Amino acid sequence: MTKFKKIKALCLFLFTISLSAQESGSGENTTRKGRLLLGASTNGGLNFSKTSYEFEGETFSERENRSFVLNGSVGYFIIDNLVGGVQLGYSISKNESKTGGIESSGSYINLGPFATYYFDLGNNRIRPYVDIAVLFGSIKTETSNPYIEPSYNDPTIIQDNEFKQQSFEWNVGAGAAFFLNDTISINVEAVYSNRSIKDPDDESDSKYKFSNIGLNGGLSIFL
């Protein structure tokens, strides 16, 4: 399924959810102080991203990146409409260098605090919100690097590597929660992510920087 078809299907789904929300529970007291929040979200592979390698302040290469992200969260409403808690994320990605043909794939696990604020605009069935998260994690990366070896009849040699790194990431997003009733909402949001990746054994300041703009869909349960 192409990205256009995925976006079209998502828009149709959200329109149906919106109609359902208008005919069901109000969501009026859903985001009040003292309630718990359980959440899950994914980008479904709908994102636009770029990865770059930075050494001593200079950028040497850029890569196109495709990734799939799955997040889970647990939170507590500190005051009305403001929830804070912990988010756990898992993602897989694949990218290819624009210069040099280097390919890499990786799996990410991260954990950190998040906060979400729901706006009360008088329509309790649909609530816009903004959120932020700061995440720390580990990454397992596999790379395939072609290079020229003149001493062989076939000069193209593929060198494979596998290594683990540490990551720091922050995300900001804005979206809307469509309340099916006072307990469940379907969420959709646009998210910007920025991640720095560094080898803990590397004494230099070299690092990979990853930036991404994506569309997330998710489910929240209010207890």
Short mmCIF file of C-alpha atoms in Angstrom, two decimals:
data_model
loop_
_atom_site.label_atom_id
_atom_site.label_comp_id
_atom_site.label_asym_id
_atom_site.label_seq_id
_atom_site.Cartn_x
_atom_site.Cartn_y
_atom_site.Cartn_z
CA MET A 1 0.00 0.00 0.00
CA THR A 2 1.42 3.40 -1.04
CA LYS A 3 1.77 6.27 1.42
CA PHE A 4 -1.04 8.15 -0.38
CA LYS A 5 -3.42 5.22 0.07
CA LYS A 6 -2.41 4.91 3.74
CA ILE A 7 -3.09 8.59 4.37
CA LYS A 8 -6.44 8.39 2.53
CA ALA A 9 -7.47 5.35 4.59
CA LEU A 10 -6.40 7.09 7.81
CA CYS A 11 -8.42 10.23 6.97
CA LEU A 12 -11.52 8.12 6.24
CA PHE A 13 -11.04 6.25 9.52
CA LEU A 14 -10.70 9.48 11.50
CA PHE A 15 -13.84 10.92 9.86
CA THR A 16 -15.78 7.82 10.93
CA ILE A 17 -14.36 8.07 14.45
CA SER A 18 -15.33 11.74 14.63
CA LEU A 19 -18.96 10.96 13.75
CA SER A 20 -19.00 8.15 16.30
CA ALA A 21 -17.58 10.43 19.00
CA GLN A 22 -20.31 13.00 18.45
CA GLU A 23 -22.97 10.37 19.10
CA SER A 24 -21.43 8.77 22.20
CA GLY A 25 -20.00 9.80 25.58
CA SER A 26 -19.13 13.40 26.33
CA GLY A 27 -15.57 13.02 27.65
CA GLU A 28 -16.33 15.94 29.97
CA ASN A 29 -14.54 14.58 33.06
CA THR A 30 -12.03 12.38 31.26
CA THR A 31 -9.01 14.66 31.75
CA ARG A 32 -9.67 15.75 35.32
CA LYS A 33 -7.05 15.68 38.08
CA GLY A 34 -6.38 12.27 39.66
CA ARG A 35 -7.18 10.05 36.67
CA LEU A 36 -4.75 7.56 35.14
CA LEU A 37 -3.85 7.33 31.46
CA LEU A 38 -2.76 4.26 29.50
CA GLY A 39 -1.71 4.95 25.93
CA ALA A 40 -0.32 3.32 22.79
CA SER A 41 0.62 4.87 19.45
CA THR A 42 2.38 4.12 16.17
CA ASN A 43 3.45 6.07 13.09
CA GLY A 44 2.50 3.19 10.77
CA GLY A 45 5.59 3.99 8.70
CA LEU A 46 4.14 7.39 7.66
CA ASN A 47 7.11 9.72 8.17
CA PHE A 48 9.66 11.94 6.47
CA SER A 49 13.13 11.74 7.95
CA LYS A 50 16.81 12.51 7.51
CA THR A 51 19.91 11.09 9.19
CA SER A 52 23.29 12.87 9.15
CA TYR A 53 26.78 12.06 10.48
CA GLU A 54 28.45 14.85 12.44
CA PHE A 55 32.11 15.11 13.50
CA GLU A 56 33.60 18.15 15.25
CA GLY A 57 30.64 20.28 14.21
CA GLU A 58 30.78 19.34 10.51
CA THR A 59 28.24 17.20 8.65
CA PHE A 60 29.82 14.65 6.29
CA SER A 61 26.94 12.57 4.96
CA GLU A 62 23.16 12.47 4.83
CA ARG A 63 20.86 9.49 4.51
CA GLU A 64 17.25 8.94 3.65
CA ASN A 65 15.49 7.04 6.41
CA ARG A 66 12.40 4.88 6.78
CA SER A 67 11.21 3.86 10.23
CA PHE A 68 8.36 2.21 12.10
CA VAL A 69 7.66 3.38 15.66
CA LEU A 70 5.57 1.87 18.46
CA ASN A 71 5.11 3.65 21.81
CA GLY A 72 3.42 2.82 25.10
CA SER A 73 2.82 5.21 28.01
CA VAL A 74 1.48 5.38 31.55
CA GLY A 75 0.54 8.72 33.08
CA TYR A 76 -1.25 10.54 35.90
CA PHE A 77 -3.26 13.76 35.67
CA ILE A 78 -1.39 16.15 37.96
CA ILE A 79 -4.00 18.87 37.44
CA ASP A 80 -7.05 19.10 35.20
CA ASN A 81 -6.03 18.53 31.55
CA LEU A 82 -2.29 18.01 32.30
CA VAL A 83 -0.91 14.47 32.45
CA GLY A 84 2.69 13.45 33.14
CA GLY A 85 4.23 10.00 33.12
CA VAL A 86 6.63 7.54 31.52
CA GLN A 87 6.87 6.53 27.87
CA LEU A 88 8.47 3.37 26.46
CA GLY A 89 9.30 3.27 22.78
CA TYR A 90 10.46 0.72 20.22
CA SER A 91 11.35 1.44 16.61
CA ILE A 92 13.06 -0.14 13.63
CA SER A 93 14.63 1.83 10.80
CA LYS A 94 16.44 1.39 7.50
CA ASN A 95 18.42 4.00 5.61
CA GLU A 96 20.76 4.40 2.66
CA SER A 97 23.49 6.97 2.13
CA LYS A 98 23.05 9.41 -0.74
CA THR A 99 26.80 9.20 -1.33
CA GLY A 100 28.73 5.96 -0.98
CA GLY A 101 25.89 3.45 -0.99
CA ILE A 102 26.14 2.67 2.73
CA GLU A 103 23.06 0.86 4.01
CA SER A 104 22.14 0.38 7.66
CA SER A 105 19.27 -0.95 9.73
CA GLY A 106 18.68 -0.59 13.42
CA SER A 107 16.35 -1.35 16.31
CA TYR A 108 15.79 1.19 19.09
CA ILE A 109 14.49 0.88 22.64
CA ASN A 110 14.07 4.03 24.73
CA LEU A 111 12.46 5.20 27.95
CA GLY A 112 11.76 8.58 29.51
CA PRO A 113 9.26 11.13 30.88
CA PHE A 114 6.46 12.73 28.89
CA ALA A 115 3.80 15.39 29.44
CA THR A 116 0.56 16.08 27.56
CA TYR A 117 -1.81 19.01 27.88
CA TYR A 118 -5.42 18.77 26.65
CA PHE A 119 -7.19 22.00 25.66
CA ASP A 120 -10.78 22.52 26.77
CA LEU A 121 -12.46 24.43 23.93
CA GLY A 122 -16.03 23.59 24.87
CA ASN A 123 -16.27 20.47 22.69
CA ASN A 124 -15.55 17.64 25.11
CA ARG A 125 -15.87 14.94 22.46
CA ILE A 126 -12.86 16.26 20.54
CA ARG A 127 -9.89 17.64 22.49
CA PRO A 128 -6.80 19.16 20.82
CA TYR A 129 -3.56 18.57 22.73
CA VAL A 130 0.19 19.14 22.71
CA ASP A 131 2.84 16.87 24.16
CA ILE A 132 6.56 16.54 24.76
CA ALA A 133 8.84 13.61 25.64
CA VAL A 134 12.53 13.21 26.53
CA LEU A 135 13.86 9.69 25.97
CA PHE A 136 17.09 7.81 26.69
CA GLY A 137 17.85 4.49 25.07
CA SER A 138 20.07 1.95 23.35
CA ILE A 139 20.39 1.04 19.68
CA LYS A 140 21.57 -2.03 17.83
CA THR A 141 22.74 -1.16 14.30
CA GLU A 142 23.82 -3.30 11.34
CA THR A 143 25.63 -1.65 8.40
CA SER A 144 26.59 -2.78 4.90
CA ASN A 145 29.41 -0.71 3.38
CA PRO A 146 30.63 -1.26 -0.22
CA TYR A 147 34.23 -0.26 -0.98
CA ILE A 148 36.78 -0.73 -3.78
CA GLU A 149 39.48 -3.42 -3.51
CA PRO A 150 41.78 -3.27 -6.59
CA SER A 151 43.55 -6.56 -5.83
CA TYR A 152 40.39 -8.59 -6.55
CA ASN A 153 38.83 -9.32 -9.92
CA ASP A 154 35.55 -7.99 -8.52
CA PRO A 155 36.56 -4.65 -7.01
CA THR A 156 33.34 -4.15 -5.05
CA ILE A 157 33.55 -5.65 -1.56
CA ILE A 158 30.69 -5.54 0.94
CA GLN A 159 31.77 -4.99 4.54
CA ASP A 160 29.19 -5.80 7.22
CA ASN A 161 29.33 -4.44 10.77
CA GLU A 162 27.19 -4.69 13.88
CA PHE A 163 27.46 -2.45 16.93
CA LYS A 164 25.52 -0.98 19.86
CA GLN A 165 25.17 2.70 20.71
CA GLN A 166 23.43 5.05 23.14
CA SER A 167 20.78 7.58 22.16
CA PHE A 168 19.16 10.76 23.43
CA GLU A 169 15.87 11.87 21.89
CA TRP A 170 13.25 14.57 22.33
CA ASN A 171 9.84 14.73 20.68
CA VAL A 172 7.18 17.44 20.40
CA GLY A 173 3.72 16.89 18.96
CA ALA A 174 0.29 18.40 18.44
CA GLY A 175 -2.91 16.54 17.69
CA ALA A 176 -6.49 15.78 18.64
CA ALA A 177 -8.19 13.14 20.80
CA PHE A 178 -11.55 11.82 19.55
CA PHE A 179 -13.48 10.49 22.57
CA LEU A 180 -15.59 7.41 21.94
CA ASN A 181 -16.85 7.62 25.54
CA ASP A 182 -15.58 8.80 28.93
CA THR A 183 -12.90 6.08 28.98
CA ILE A 184 -11.47 5.66 25.47
CA SER A 185 -10.12 8.07 22.87
CA ILE A 186 -8.62 7.64 19.41
CA ASN A 187 -5.71 10.02 18.84
CA VAL A 188 -3.96 11.45 15.80
CA GLU A 189 -1.03 13.85 15.92
CA ALA A 190 1.86 15.32 13.96
CA VAL A 191 5.19 14.68 15.70
CA TYR A 192 8.69 16.10 15.29
CA SER A 193 11.52 13.92 16.66
CA ASN A 194 15.20 14.71 17.12
CA ARG A 195 17.63 11.97 18.14
CA SER A 196 21.40 11.94 18.73
CA ILE A 197 23.28 8.63 18.61
CA LYS A 198 26.77 8.11 20.00
CA ASP A 199 29.15 5.21 20.55
CA PRO A 200 29.99 5.14 24.31
CA ASP A 201 33.50 3.82 23.53
CA ASP A 202 34.28 6.62 21.06
CA GLU A 203 36.21 9.43 22.78
CA SER A 204 35.62 11.87 19.92
CA ASP A 205 32.50 14.01 19.60
CA SER A 206 31.29 12.14 16.49
CA LYS A 207 27.60 11.25 16.45
CA TYR A 208 24.66 10.52 14.21
CA LYS A 209 21.77 12.98 14.23
CA PHE A 210 18.30 11.85 13.26
CA SER A 211 15.34 14.15 12.62
CA ASN A 212 11.85 13.05 11.67
CA ILE A 213 8.41 14.49 10.98
CA GLY A 214 5.64 11.92 11.13
CA LEU A 215 1.96 11.29 11.62
CA ASN A 216 1.03 9.12 14.62
CA GLY A 217 -2.20 7.33 15.42
CA GLY A 218 -3.02 5.87 18.81
CA LEU A 219 -5.42 4.81 21.52
CA SER A 220 -5.78 6.14 25.08
CA ILE A 221 -7.61 4.61 28.05
CA PHE A 222 -8.59 6.86 30.97
CA LEU A 223 -9.08 5.19 34.37
#
